[in-house]
Structure formats: structure tokens, C-alpha cells
Amino acid sequence: MISQDDILAQLTTTFRDIFRETNIVLRPDSTPETIAGWDSFKYVSVLVAIEAAYSIELDGPELDNLQNIGELIALIQSKS
Amino acid sequence: MVFSSLACPLYRHYNPHVQPSPDAIDLFFASAALNAEKAALSGIGGDITYRALENLARKYAARFAAADKPRVFLALRRGHHACAAMLGAGLAGGYYAPANDASPPKKLQRIAGELQPDFIVAPPALTASLQEAAPGATLIDPADVEHGAKLQGPGQRHRIAYIIFTSGSTGIPKGVVIPRSALNHYIAWIHTAGCIRPTDRVSHFNNLAFDVSVFDIFGTLCCGATLIPIDGRFDRLMPARAIARERITVWTSVPTAIDLMQTGQQLTPENLKTVRLFTLAGEPLLRPQLEALFAACPKTVVQNAYGPTEATVTVSSMMMTAANFTEACEKSAVSIGPQIPGMRLHLHGGPHPDEGELVIIGPQLAEGYWNDPERTAAAFRPIEIDGQIHRGYFTGDWVERIRGLIYFRERIDHQVKIRGYRIELDEVAAAIRACGWPSVCVFKHNDDLAALLECPPGLTFDAAKLREDLAHRIEPYAIPEKFHTTPRMPRNENDKIDRAAAAECFTKAQP
């Protein structure tokens, strides 16, 4: 299983690419409210990048309940 | 013309030219009688049959009937409780005002304060602040209604069907009062034009406070079709996957939802193969969006539906196929189409008969604005056409007729004066869109003209090149002095460009 730290590092790179912001620092407790410039289009781009990077398919109920980046990492771990 | 092909018996001998449209509430109960065990709503949470929805509507009606002509404020998410409460308000001889439950609490409070309803239907998390704004209202928790008594019989009808509050330029929401006769006329058009048929599975993507949701809810439930609420966060981000999963046949949204599908790489034939009709409304539809849709779904039909809330959702409709849509395009703009039967569009005050402010006449006009006679008198005015006086709604939309088709050009209140020149902001925006920047907002910044452009990751913006391109399209004084790019244009709750937020974004970057 990929480690939490590895996924966090990969996600940080993904967010920096999509947000075009090299200073983004993700933490397990990061939420949309703490990430400047977050909107639905960027969220979709992040989801598409995650599905491609980990060869997984995300779906509704599991995504609807996510509260923060830590829970997103746990979801990726459980599916990959 | 007799619409005997429609399943509902109330349409069996209906002739729109000689009789009033059937009542929407009666249509629902007739559909429920015909389709008792069929799913009225379907989705991740399971199915709600027409019988169950009718029972719930009658339970809401019994609660509302405690007041005479009940005025009902709804702050509910998409789903069977919202639909049942709307139907129940009508059955009980009252009317409803829907709000977007995701709106900021202060906005919900302002609307409740303006309305002073008899009833507030909302989840417990919202009721305390709403009660503060409307202390005379009775609070109804949807969870309590399931176990109540039912109102039997055909009930009564109020002349008002609903009030939708839209953002006012002063920051105080305007309540648009829609009469039942206007709603009935609109519903009859949805059905007689074949927009929704009894066999359809119709998306409910639009929030309740956005009047296009009337198409979704009443259009579906008044003809025995099935409504599919798209309410979960993931489904709203990845709508094409919801379309595929739920086998949706009629999709309705603002055109921006098509952009969202593209961003999510979901605009694929496999995802969209069940959709026979895309109804796009609420903001200008652009040719690139049409091209993307038809590339993925060459057999579908796309409807560009135009209409202000003040004229009950839709007054004109352009139906397009992959084979003919280019005939309805002028540069990047898409025609808003001909008027729907019974309504009339008049171009007023332009330099020639094919250009002017769009004035709408016909049975779908609102009564006016809630408790605001001055604003009502300003927007709904008599107009003389061919020697006859009509009541018209002056939309503030400047339009042009080209080769017989009407195209939206700009909002009249989007005109500014810079260094003595009168500049139409939407004309400048249209020119920038035609240069390859589809999402743009133009405004006056200090004493200059400024533009905020959406520049997605991967694209490079070259201001000098854009200025050069614009010089071929608009006068030199109308070329913005200042440009700024953003990865994503700010948009409001209904996914329309938020001009105030766009200006704020620009000012932060270039004070």
C-alpha cells in the first residue's frame, strides 16, 4: 500500500500544478476553506488527476462525506 | 391542435388557442392517479412512487391549510420533500417561495424577512435564524410531516403559484410574483412542445431558488415522468457520470455545466448516450459549448431556452441538432430562438426594427415584484404595438434580429461612459470571446475599461496579441486598458458569472 506521506506529497504536486501555485502546502487537515482559489472546476481537475494517477474510480457517496485531505488520502489508500 | 398523444387525460381535448391551460396541481394529481406505482423521483436514496409523493403532498397541504391562503417559505434540498411541499402549498390554496438551502444564512434571513410567511419548511439547522426574521411563521420540520394527516379532495387554488426571489441590484432580493395562470401556460408548453414526455427521466440539477427548477419539477411531475435529483457533491461535480448511472433522458442546466463536464473529461458518448434533449438556460449559450456537446452526442437535440424569471422561466426556445445548429449561430453567440406559442417578443427603442430592448408580452408575465409597486411599475409598462396597448415586461436585454433569428447582445445596464465614449460592456466581452477567450467579464475600473479573463492551466495569455485581435473587431476606445487573468471566473450560486466578485478579484490584483 502506498504510504500516507507519499500520497500527500503526490497530491501536493497535483494541487500545485492545477492551481498554478507553487506555494501550496497540503496537510491532512487541509479543507477547501483553507486552500486559496478552491472552486468546483479545480476540484474536478483534482479528482480527474487522482483517478488517472492511481488507476481508481471515485464515486458519489464516498466523496460526498469527505471532510479534509487526510480523509481523501485514506480513500485513495483504500482503493489503490 | 389536440394533444391526444400526451398520457395525461387533462390534455386529451386541450386546445391552447381556445381554452386555459390545465392547472398544474390538477395535472400532478391526474398523473399520480395514472402512475401510482411508478417512480416520481429516483436516485441514490431509492425511488419515491407517485402514490407516496401524492400522500406526502397531501400531508403538507393538511399542515398548510391551518392558515387561510397560506404563504410558505421553503429552504429544502432537492428531493421529494421539496416537491411535496410545493404541491401541498398549491393544494392548500396557497403559494410558496423557494430558497436555496445552501445560500448564506443572512441571505435566507433577508428573504424570509421580506416574505413574512405563514410557514417555514426547513431542516432544524436553519429554523432558528429564519424564525428570527419571520417571528409570526410556524416552523415545519420535514421529518415531522411524514406522520401527519392528509388533506383529502381537490383542495383550493390561490391566484399566485410561487414567488422567486432574485438578486436585486441594491442587495435586497426582489420577489417575482408568478400567477398560477402563468405557471399553467408554461407547463402546457413544456408538454405540448415535447420537452418532457411521460417516459422521460429528467435531471433536477438546478437549485430550488433558480426558476429553471420549475421546468424540472413541474414539467416532470405533471406528466408522469421521473425526476432525478442531482444533489450529492460528487454528482454535482461529475454530472455526466450521474447522467450515465441514472440513464437520464432530459438534462437541464446552465451551459456552464457543459464546461464542468469537459473539465472532468466526462463529455463522452458513453456517459451521455441516453440524453435525447439538453435544455440549457440561465445564461448565454456559446457556440463552443454546442460544438463540444454535439461532438459527444451527435444524435441529441439541444434547446437554448431564454426567459427572465419575470416571464415564467422560458419565453423563447431554439431547438438544434448536429445537422442544423450552425444556422442558429452568429460568431460565438447562439440564437435564443423564436417565441413560444402564446408569447410575443417585441424589439423596442433601437435604431431599426431589428435591434432594441426585448419587451415580452403574453400570459406568462409576472404580477410584479413582491411589495414593490414602484419597481413593478418601472419594469411592467404599457406598450403600443400596431395600434394596440399591451402590458409588457421590459427585460433590459438588448437584442438583435439577424436573418430572422433573435440574438442576445447585452444588458442595457451594462453600458458605461469612459472618456466621453459610451461603451457597451457586453459588446466588448463578446469581442474578447470571439478572440478565443470564452469566459470573460468586462467592467469599469477607476476611469479605465478592464477585463478579467479565465485562463485555464496550460493556456498562455498574451495581452498584446489580444489587443491586436480586438483592434479588428471593436473601436480603439473600447479595447480594455487593463487585463487580468484568473484560472477560474467567479460564479454565483446559479453558475452565472458573478460580476461583483470578478471586479473584486481584479481590484485585488490591480488595485
XYZ file of C-alpha atoms in Angstrom:
591
model
C 0.000 0.000 0.000
C 1.236 3.489 -0.813
C 2.080 5.400 2.335
C 0.106 8.384 3.535
C 3.188 10.590 3.228
C 3.786 9.543 -0.378
C 0.189 10.285 -1.347
C 0.336 13.643 0.445
C 3.488 14.554 -1.483
C 1.929 13.482 -4.793
C -1.286 15.364 -4.027
C 0.693 18.483 -3.179
C 2.343 18.339 -6.613
C -1.042 17.800 -8.259
C -2.596 20.760 -6.437
C 0.354 22.996 -7.292
C 0.015 22.089 -10.980
C -3.748 22.577 -11.109
C -3.847 25.748 -9.022
C -0.675 27.034 -10.721
C 0.542 27.993 -7.280
C 3.916 26.676 -6.160
C 3.450 27.692 -2.538
C 0.529 25.393 -1.737
C 1.273 23.261 1.321
C -1.208 20.465 1.917
C -1.725 18.908 5.339
C -4.100 16.123 6.413
C -6.403 18.714 7.995
C -6.485 20.972 4.893
C -10.027 21.694 3.663
C -11.462 23.642 0.708
C -11.761 26.634 3.044
C -8.018 26.614 3.790
C -6.903 26.265 0.162
C -6.979 29.617 -1.645
C -8.677 29.617 -5.036
C -10.615 26.399 -4.472
C -13.650 26.044 -6.733
C -15.675 23.296 -8.334
C -13.656 23.313 -11.569
C -10.372 22.865 -9.696
C -11.925 20.162 -7.537
C -12.993 18.285 -10.683
C -9.497 18.644 -12.141
C -8.019 17.242 -8.911
C -10.406 14.263 -8.970
C -9.577 13.509 -12.609
C -5.847 13.680 -11.833
C -6.248 11.353 -8.821
C -8.198 8.791 -10.837
C -5.530 8.810 -13.540
C -2.560 8.708 -11.151
C -3.835 5.818 -9.012
C -5.919 3.987 -11.636
C -9.008 4.132 -9.451
C -12.591 5.273 -9.962
C -14.126 7.522 -7.354
C -17.880 7.626 -6.759
C -20.581 9.648 -5.092
C -21.288 8.639 -1.504
C -17.622 8.135 -0.571
C -16.678 11.569 -1.934
C -19.735 13.350 -0.525
C -18.668 12.647 3.048
C -15.014 13.695 2.810
C -14.089 16.416 5.270
C -10.405 17.028 4.573
C -7.288 15.971 2.664
C -6.487 13.296 5.274
C -9.787 11.545 4.510
C -9.115 11.866 0.778
C -5.729 10.189 1.291
C -7.355 7.372 3.293
C -9.870 6.882 0.485
C -7.097 6.680 -2.117
C -5.235 4.168 0.055
C -8.343 2.008 0.415
C -8.951 1.889 -3.334
C -5.432 1.534 -4.710
C -54.441 21.254 -32.395
C -55.316 18.489 -29.922
C -52.608 16.790 -27.911
C -54.130 13.364 -27.639
C -50.698 11.718 -27.653
C -49.953 13.002 -24.157
C -50.749 10.490 -21.464
C -52.488 12.878 -19.074
C -56.259 12.945 -19.689
C -56.365 16.669 -18.915
C -54.577 17.243 -22.235
C -56.774 14.862 -24.205
C -59.023 17.581 -25.574
C -56.755 20.525 -24.826
C -56.567 23.265 -27.423
C -54.307 26.126 -26.298
C -55.976 28.552 -28.697
C -59.451 28.272 -27.215
C -59.138 27.260 -23.561
C -56.976 27.955 -20.499
C -54.090 25.610 -19.799
C -54.821 22.814 -17.302
C -53.987 23.582 -13.681
C -50.517 22.307 -12.705
C -51.711 20.852 -9.394
C -54.586 19.048 -11.141
C -52.119 17.736 -13.708
C -49.947 16.292 -10.950
C -52.873 14.502 -9.294
C -54.061 13.183 -12.652
C -50.536 11.910 -13.357
C -50.347 10.360 -9.891
C -53.639 8.532 -10.486
C -52.353 7.142 -13.778
C -48.889 6.230 -12.495
C -49.421 5.358 -8.828
C -46.683 2.730 -8.620
C -44.247 4.427 -10.998
C -41.225 6.320 -9.642
C -41.965 10.038 -9.402
C -38.450 10.585 -8.078
C -35.493 8.261 -8.355
C -31.871 8.378 -7.300
C -29.225 7.141 -4.913
C -31.696 7.163 -2.000
C -34.176 4.910 -3.856
C -37.485 5.529 -5.573
C -40.488 7.563 -4.401
C -43.628 6.451 -6.186
C -46.322 8.814 -7.421
C -48.637 7.377 -4.755
C -46.107 8.130 -1.997
C -45.457 11.632 -3.333
C -49.182 12.399 -3.526
C -49.628 11.204 0.054
C -46.771 13.399 1.233
C -48.110 16.411 -0.710
C -51.499 15.909 0.955
C -49.820 15.764 4.380
C -48.029 19.048 3.723
C -51.307 20.526 2.467
C -53.061 19.487 5.693
C -50.418 21.352 7.707
C -50.587 24.454 5.495
C -54.406 24.505 5.475
C -54.286 25.673 9.100
C -53.831 29.151 7.618
C -56.064 30.921 5.114
C -54.244 31.356 1.778
C -51.010 30.036 3.275
C -47.736 31.670 2.283
C -44.993 29.040 2.523
C -41.240 29.591 2.616
C -39.185 26.552 1.590
C -35.484 26.128 2.343
C -35.007 22.498 1.386
C -32.566 20.484 -0.652
C -33.622 18.871 -3.914
C -35.817 15.843 -3.293
C -39.278 14.546 -2.576
C -39.947 16.797 0.435
C -39.313 19.946 -1.613
C -41.605 18.697 -4.399
C -44.333 17.601 -1.970
C -44.231 20.918 -0.079
C -44.580 22.900 -3.340
C -47.534 20.766 -4.441
C -49.019 20.878 -0.936
C -48.890 24.681 -0.843
C -50.832 24.813 -4.119
C -53.363 22.204 -2.977
C -53.995 24.084 0.271
C -54.974 27.261 -1.589
C -51.642 28.944 -1.022
C -48.307 29.616 -2.691
C -44.662 29.009 -1.984
C -41.348 30.854 -2.131
C -38.337 28.582 -2.568
C -34.839 29.382 -1.340
C -31.525 27.708 -1.988
C -30.747 25.899 1.255
C -27.036 26.357 0.505
C -27.348 30.173 0.457
C -25.647 32.140 3.224
C -27.902 32.302 6.330
C -28.062 36.107 6.131
C -29.491 35.926 2.600
C -32.100 33.371 3.678
C -32.992 35.638 6.585
C -33.442 38.645 4.278
C -35.805 36.685 2.040
C -37.812 35.322 4.962
C -37.965 38.847 6.386
C -39.262 40.266 3.092
C -41.845 37.490 2.701
C -43.122 37.160 6.297
C -44.504 33.680 5.554
C -47.165 31.758 7.466
C -44.988 28.630 7.345
C -41.284 27.921 7.098
C -40.341 24.439 5.936
C -36.650 23.894 6.629
C -34.310 21.492 8.402
C -33.764 22.232 12.110
C -30.289 23.678 11.441
C -31.845 26.635 9.605
C -35.033 27.289 11.509
C -33.712 29.382 14.427
C -32.266 32.147 12.240
C -35.278 32.079 9.891
C -37.704 32.351 12.796
C -35.809 35.426 13.958
C -36.533 37.100 10.594
C -40.159 35.928 10.448
C -41.369 35.583 14.040
C -45.004 35.028 13.018
C -44.232 31.918 10.954
C -44.965 28.356 12.035
C -41.894 26.154 11.654
C -42.261 22.785 9.973
C -39.529 20.170 10.201
C -39.859 17.876 7.149
C -39.160 14.866 9.359
C -42.419 15.526 11.277
C -44.687 15.693 8.222
C -44.472 12.010 7.252
C -46.681 11.011 10.189
C -49.374 13.676 9.850
C -52.925 13.619 8.469
C -53.709 14.140 4.772
C -55.806 16.831 3.131
C -58.388 14.988 1.038
C -60.112 16.159 -2.120
C -59.160 18.583 -4.885
C -58.352 21.458 -2.491
C -58.363 25.125 -3.438
C -56.162 27.304 -5.633
C -54.690 30.732 -4.995
C -54.164 33.047 -7.968
C -50.429 33.130 -7.109
C -48.384 29.979 -7.767
C -44.976 30.966 -6.398
C -42.639 33.841 -5.591
C -38.989 33.550 -6.556
C -36.532 35.979 -5.022
C -33.759 37.095 -7.353
C -30.738 39.209 -6.512
C -31.592 42.892 -6.665
C -29.009 45.470 -7.710
C -29.441 47.152 -4.315
C -28.582 43.946 -2.474
C -32.200 43.490 -1.356
C -33.739 40.432 -3.045
C -36.652 41.093 -5.429
C -39.600 38.731 -5.084
C -41.048 37.930 -8.527
C -44.731 37.019 -8.126
C -45.818 34.375 -10.645
C -49.547 33.802 -11.099
C -50.920 30.284 -11.397
C -52.225 31.002 -14.905
C -48.648 31.827 -15.991
C -47.280 28.611 -14.494
C -50.046 26.593 -16.144
C -49.319 28.171 -19.537
C -45.630 27.359 -19.183
C -46.235 23.746 -18.104
C -48.582 23.215 -21.055
C -45.829 24.441 -23.394
C -43.273 22.042 -21.866
C -45.598 19.139 -22.583
C -47.087 20.160 -25.913
C -43.626 21.034 -27.287
C -42.434 17.568 -26.285
C -39.687 18.861 -23.967
C -40.709 16.278 -21.351
C -42.659 13.100 -22.104
C -44.099 10.546 -19.676
C -41.276 8.092 -20.453
C -38.508 10.573 -19.596
C -36.036 10.531 -16.731
C -35.384 14.218 -16.072
C -32.450 15.745 -14.185
C -33.039 18.023 -11.242
C -29.675 19.792 -11.148
C -30.922 23.367 -10.673
C -31.376 24.666 -7.146
C -34.900 25.452 -5.988
C -34.390 29.220 -5.990
C -33.367 29.183 -9.660
C -36.586 29.274 -11.654
C -35.377 26.757 -14.241
C -36.078 24.205 -11.478
C -39.775 24.800 -12.280
C -39.106 23.095 -15.626
C -37.549 20.155 -13.801
C -40.120 19.696 -11.062
C -43.475 20.642 -12.564
C -42.553 19.649 -16.100
C -41.716 16.157 -14.866
C -44.306 15.512 -12.171
C -47.221 16.955 -14.146
C -46.838 14.411 -16.950
C -45.906 11.185 -15.164
C -42.173 11.249 -15.941
C -39.437 10.551 -13.364
C -37.372 13.261 -11.665
C -33.737 12.549 -10.781
C -32.387 14.911 -8.086
C -28.669 15.604 -8.592
C -27.910 16.690 -5.059
C -24.738 14.967 -3.868
C -21.472 16.887 -4.034
C -19.758 14.327 -6.268
C -22.682 14.090 -8.679
C -22.772 17.869 -8.984
C -19.046 17.885 -9.784
C -19.264 14.931 -12.172
C -22.771 15.354 -13.627
C -22.134 13.247 -16.734
C -21.445 10.228 -14.557
C -24.783 10.821 -12.827
C -26.405 11.023 -16.274
C -24.938 7.636 -17.191
C -25.764 5.991 -13.859
C -29.352 7.291 -13.751
C -29.999 6.884 -17.508
C -31.200 10.482 -17.735
C -33.024 11.356 -20.956
C -33.607 15.107 -20.435
C -30.834 17.233 -18.932
C -31.426 20.826 -17.816
C -28.816 23.239 -16.501
C -26.911 26.419 -17.165
C -24.438 26.000 -20.056
C -21.553 26.182 -17.573
C -22.381 22.607 -16.553
C -21.169 21.566 -20.012
C -17.819 23.237 -19.248
C -17.703 21.311 -15.975
C -18.260 18.039 -17.852
C -15.424 18.947 -20.207
C -13.070 19.764 -17.353
C -13.905 16.414 -15.785
C -13.227 14.639 -19.092
C -16.772 13.270 -18.873
C -18.230 14.662 -22.082
C -18.180 11.257 -23.745
C -20.640 9.351 -25.930
C -20.730 6.558 -23.351
C -21.750 8.872 -20.487
C -24.328 10.849 -22.456
C -25.843 8.243 -24.746
C -29.267 8.242 -23.019
C -29.869 12.010 -23.295
C -32.352 12.882 -26.033
C -32.618 16.573 -25.026
C -30.256 19.047 -23.358
C -32.158 22.133 -22.230
C -29.680 24.919 -21.480
C -30.863 28.147 -19.878
C -29.999 30.907 -17.455
C -27.003 32.436 -19.221
C -25.885 32.891 -22.831
C -25.118 29.609 -24.580
C -21.935 29.745 -26.634
C -21.112 28.023 -29.891
C -18.042 26.181 -28.471
C -20.308 24.575 -25.852
C -22.681 23.429 -28.580
C -19.811 22.057 -30.649
C -18.496 20.086 -27.675
C -21.941 18.644 -26.924
C -22.671 17.588 -30.486
C -19.198 16.090 -30.861
C -20.004 13.796 -27.922
C -23.707 13.267 -28.735
C -24.364 13.706 -32.447
C -27.906 12.331 -32.157
C -29.127 14.512 -29.285
C -31.172 17.721 -29.502
C -30.019 20.886 -27.723
C -32.512 23.528 -26.686
C -31.367 27.072 -25.964
C -34.146 28.334 -23.687
C -34.405 32.041 -22.917
C -36.576 33.814 -20.415
C -36.387 36.036 -17.361
C -37.903 34.957 -14.049
C -40.429 37.770 -14.622
C -41.916 35.858 -17.593
C -42.026 32.384 -16.009
C -38.793 30.667 -16.966
C -38.936 30.424 -20.778
C -40.413 32.633 -23.494
C -38.314 31.557 -26.465
C -36.687 28.316 -27.484
C -34.146 27.339 -30.122
C -34.105 23.618 -30.857
C -30.930 22.452 -32.578
C -29.447 19.257 -33.950
C -25.911 18.439 -35.034
C -27.055 18.923 -38.612
C -28.502 22.420 -38.266
C -27.044 24.167 -35.215
C -24.614 26.312 -37.203
C -27.618 28.077 -38.753
C -28.501 29.337 -35.259
C -25.007 30.658 -34.529
C -23.657 34.129 -35.215
C -19.948 34.187 -34.358
C -19.789 32.706 -30.845
C -23.419 33.569 -29.970
C -26.356 31.171 -30.247
C -29.841 32.438 -31.092
C -32.413 32.474 -28.308
C -34.913 31.194 -30.861
C -38.476 32.042 -31.720
C -41.090 32.886 -29.099
C -43.061 30.007 -27.633
C -46.776 29.833 -28.585
C -48.889 32.441 -26.810
C -45.963 34.742 -26.004
C -44.779 37.714 -28.042
C -41.324 39.287 -28.278
C -41.041 42.913 -29.334
C -37.840 44.870 -30.019
C -38.177 48.362 -28.620
C -36.190 51.590 -28.866
C -33.460 50.501 -31.262
C -32.076 52.312 -34.298
C -34.090 49.979 -36.573
C -36.830 47.352 -36.099
C -34.299 44.522 -35.896
C -32.475 45.843 -32.855
C -33.669 47.037 -29.463
C -34.606 46.216 -25.896
C -36.552 42.995 -25.713
C -40.086 43.531 -24.412
C -42.131 40.453 -23.540
C -45.915 40.306 -23.842
C -48.228 37.435 -23.007
C -49.850 35.256 -20.368
C -46.634 34.228 -18.644
C -45.819 37.683 -17.269
C -45.397 38.007 -13.511
C -47.859 40.061 -11.483
C -44.880 42.191 -10.465
C -42.452 42.396 -7.566
C -43.472 41.445 -4.048
C -44.452 44.541 -2.054
C -42.672 46.823 -4.518
C -45.140 48.805 -6.659
C -42.511 51.304 -7.817
C -40.174 48.710 -9.211
C -43.157 46.842 -10.694
C -44.381 49.977 -12.476
C -40.895 50.616 -13.854
C -40.441 47.142 -15.328
C -44.005 46.216 -16.351
C -45.294 49.036 -18.559
C -47.897 49.571 -21.253
C -46.516 49.423 -24.759
C -48.298 50.244 -28.000
C -47.752 47.837 -30.870
C -49.683 48.145 -34.124
C -52.203 50.494 -32.508
C -52.928 48.201 -29.562
C -51.853 48.700 -25.961
C -50.271 45.695 -24.257
C -48.767 45.089 -20.833
C -45.075 44.471 -21.493
C -42.142 43.367 -19.376
C -39.105 45.452 -20.305
C -36.301 42.965 -19.884
C -33.275 45.262 -20.004
C -31.826 42.805 -22.540
C -30.626 44.406 -25.765
C -31.140 42.019 -28.685
C -30.672 41.906 -32.426
C -32.587 40.058 -35.141
C -30.268 38.580 -37.774
C -31.716 36.602 -40.681
C -34.955 36.269 -38.711
C -33.338 34.888 -35.532
C -33.005 36.835 -32.282
C -29.596 37.053 -30.571
C -28.922 38.388 -27.084
C -26.334 41.168 -27.223
C -26.053 42.722 -23.792
C -27.719 44.033 -20.675
C -28.750 47.666 -21.027
C -27.435 48.378 -17.550
C -24.018 47.174 -18.704
C -23.311 50.412 -20.564
C -20.598 52.734 -19.229
C -19.090 56.034 -20.310
C -15.301 56.271 -20.488
C -13.567 59.466 -21.643
C -16.809 60.554 -23.269
C -17.410 57.335 -25.188
C -20.470 55.221 -24.436
C -19.259 51.643 -24.272
C -21.381 48.512 -24.128
C -19.550 46.132 -21.811
C -21.164 43.019 -23.232
C -20.171 44.028 -26.756
C -16.552 44.223 -25.606
C -16.935 40.873 -23.819
C -18.410 39.330 -26.977
C -15.429 40.603 -28.989
C -12.994 39.094 -26.476
C -14.912 35.790 -26.597
C -14.663 35.847 -30.378
C -10.874 36.148 -29.973
C -10.802 32.787 -28.214
C -11.415 33.661 -24.554
C -14.888 32.242 -23.845
C -15.194 33.258 -20.200
C -14.687 36.976 -19.640
C -16.095 39.818 -17.571
C -15.622 43.463 -18.625
C -16.210 46.388 -16.268
C -15.190 49.942 -15.479
C -12.229 50.089 -13.116
C -11.460 53.549 -11.778
C -11.654 55.542 -15.040
C -10.478 52.750 -17.313
C -12.006 49.788 -19.033
C -10.847 46.486 -17.536
C -11.346 42.811 -18.321
C -10.971 39.698 -16.233
C -10.403 36.605 -18.377
C -10.491 32.980 -17.444
C -7.188 31.379 -18.409
C -7.216 27.667 -17.553
C -3.958 25.941 -16.633
C -1.926 25.193 -19.720
C -3.005 28.265 -21.679
C -0.843 31.359 -22.015
C -2.380 34.800 -22.143
C -0.776 37.410 -24.390
C -2.334 40.840 -23.777
C -0.580 42.451 -26.762
C -1.891 39.766 -29.110
C -5.438 40.139 -27.753
C -5.294 43.934 -28.190
C -4.159 43.422 -31.765
C -7.029 40.984 -32.441
C -9.570 43.274 -30.783
C -8.489 46.179 -32.970
C -10.062 44.304 -35.900
C -13.377 43.944 -34.095
C -14.124 46.993 -31.939
C -13.274 50.678 -31.786
C -9.907 51.566 -30.213
C -11.593 53.338 -27.286
C -13.494 50.124 -26.444
C -10.359 47.986 -26.079
C -9.718 47.478 -22.357
C -6.617 49.189 -20.973
C -6.226 46.585 -18.274
C -6.381 42.802 -18.408
C -6.040 40.265 -15.672
C -6.392 36.501 -15.847
C -7.781 34.054 -13.356
C -7.720 30.251 -13.553
C -11.474 30.262 -12.856
C -14.036 33.008 -13.315
C -16.032 33.716 -10.126
C -19.589 32.441 -10.483
C -22.701 32.751 -8.333
C -24.912 30.017 -6.848
C -26.572 29.534 -10.224
C -23.204 29.251 -12.006
C -23.594 32.614 -13.721
C -20.576 34.939 -13.850
C -20.530 36.938 -10.621
C -19.710 40.427 -11.879
C -19.156 41.883 -8.411
C -16.788 39.073 -7.412
C -14.988 39.354 -10.758
C -14.451 43.081 -10.223
C -13.233 42.395 -6.683
C -10.817 39.748 -7.973
C -9.459 42.271 -10.475
C -9.148 45.048 -7.896
C -7.206 42.799 -5.536
C -4.727 42.014 -8.309
C -4.534 45.541 -9.737
C -5.679 47.974 -7.038
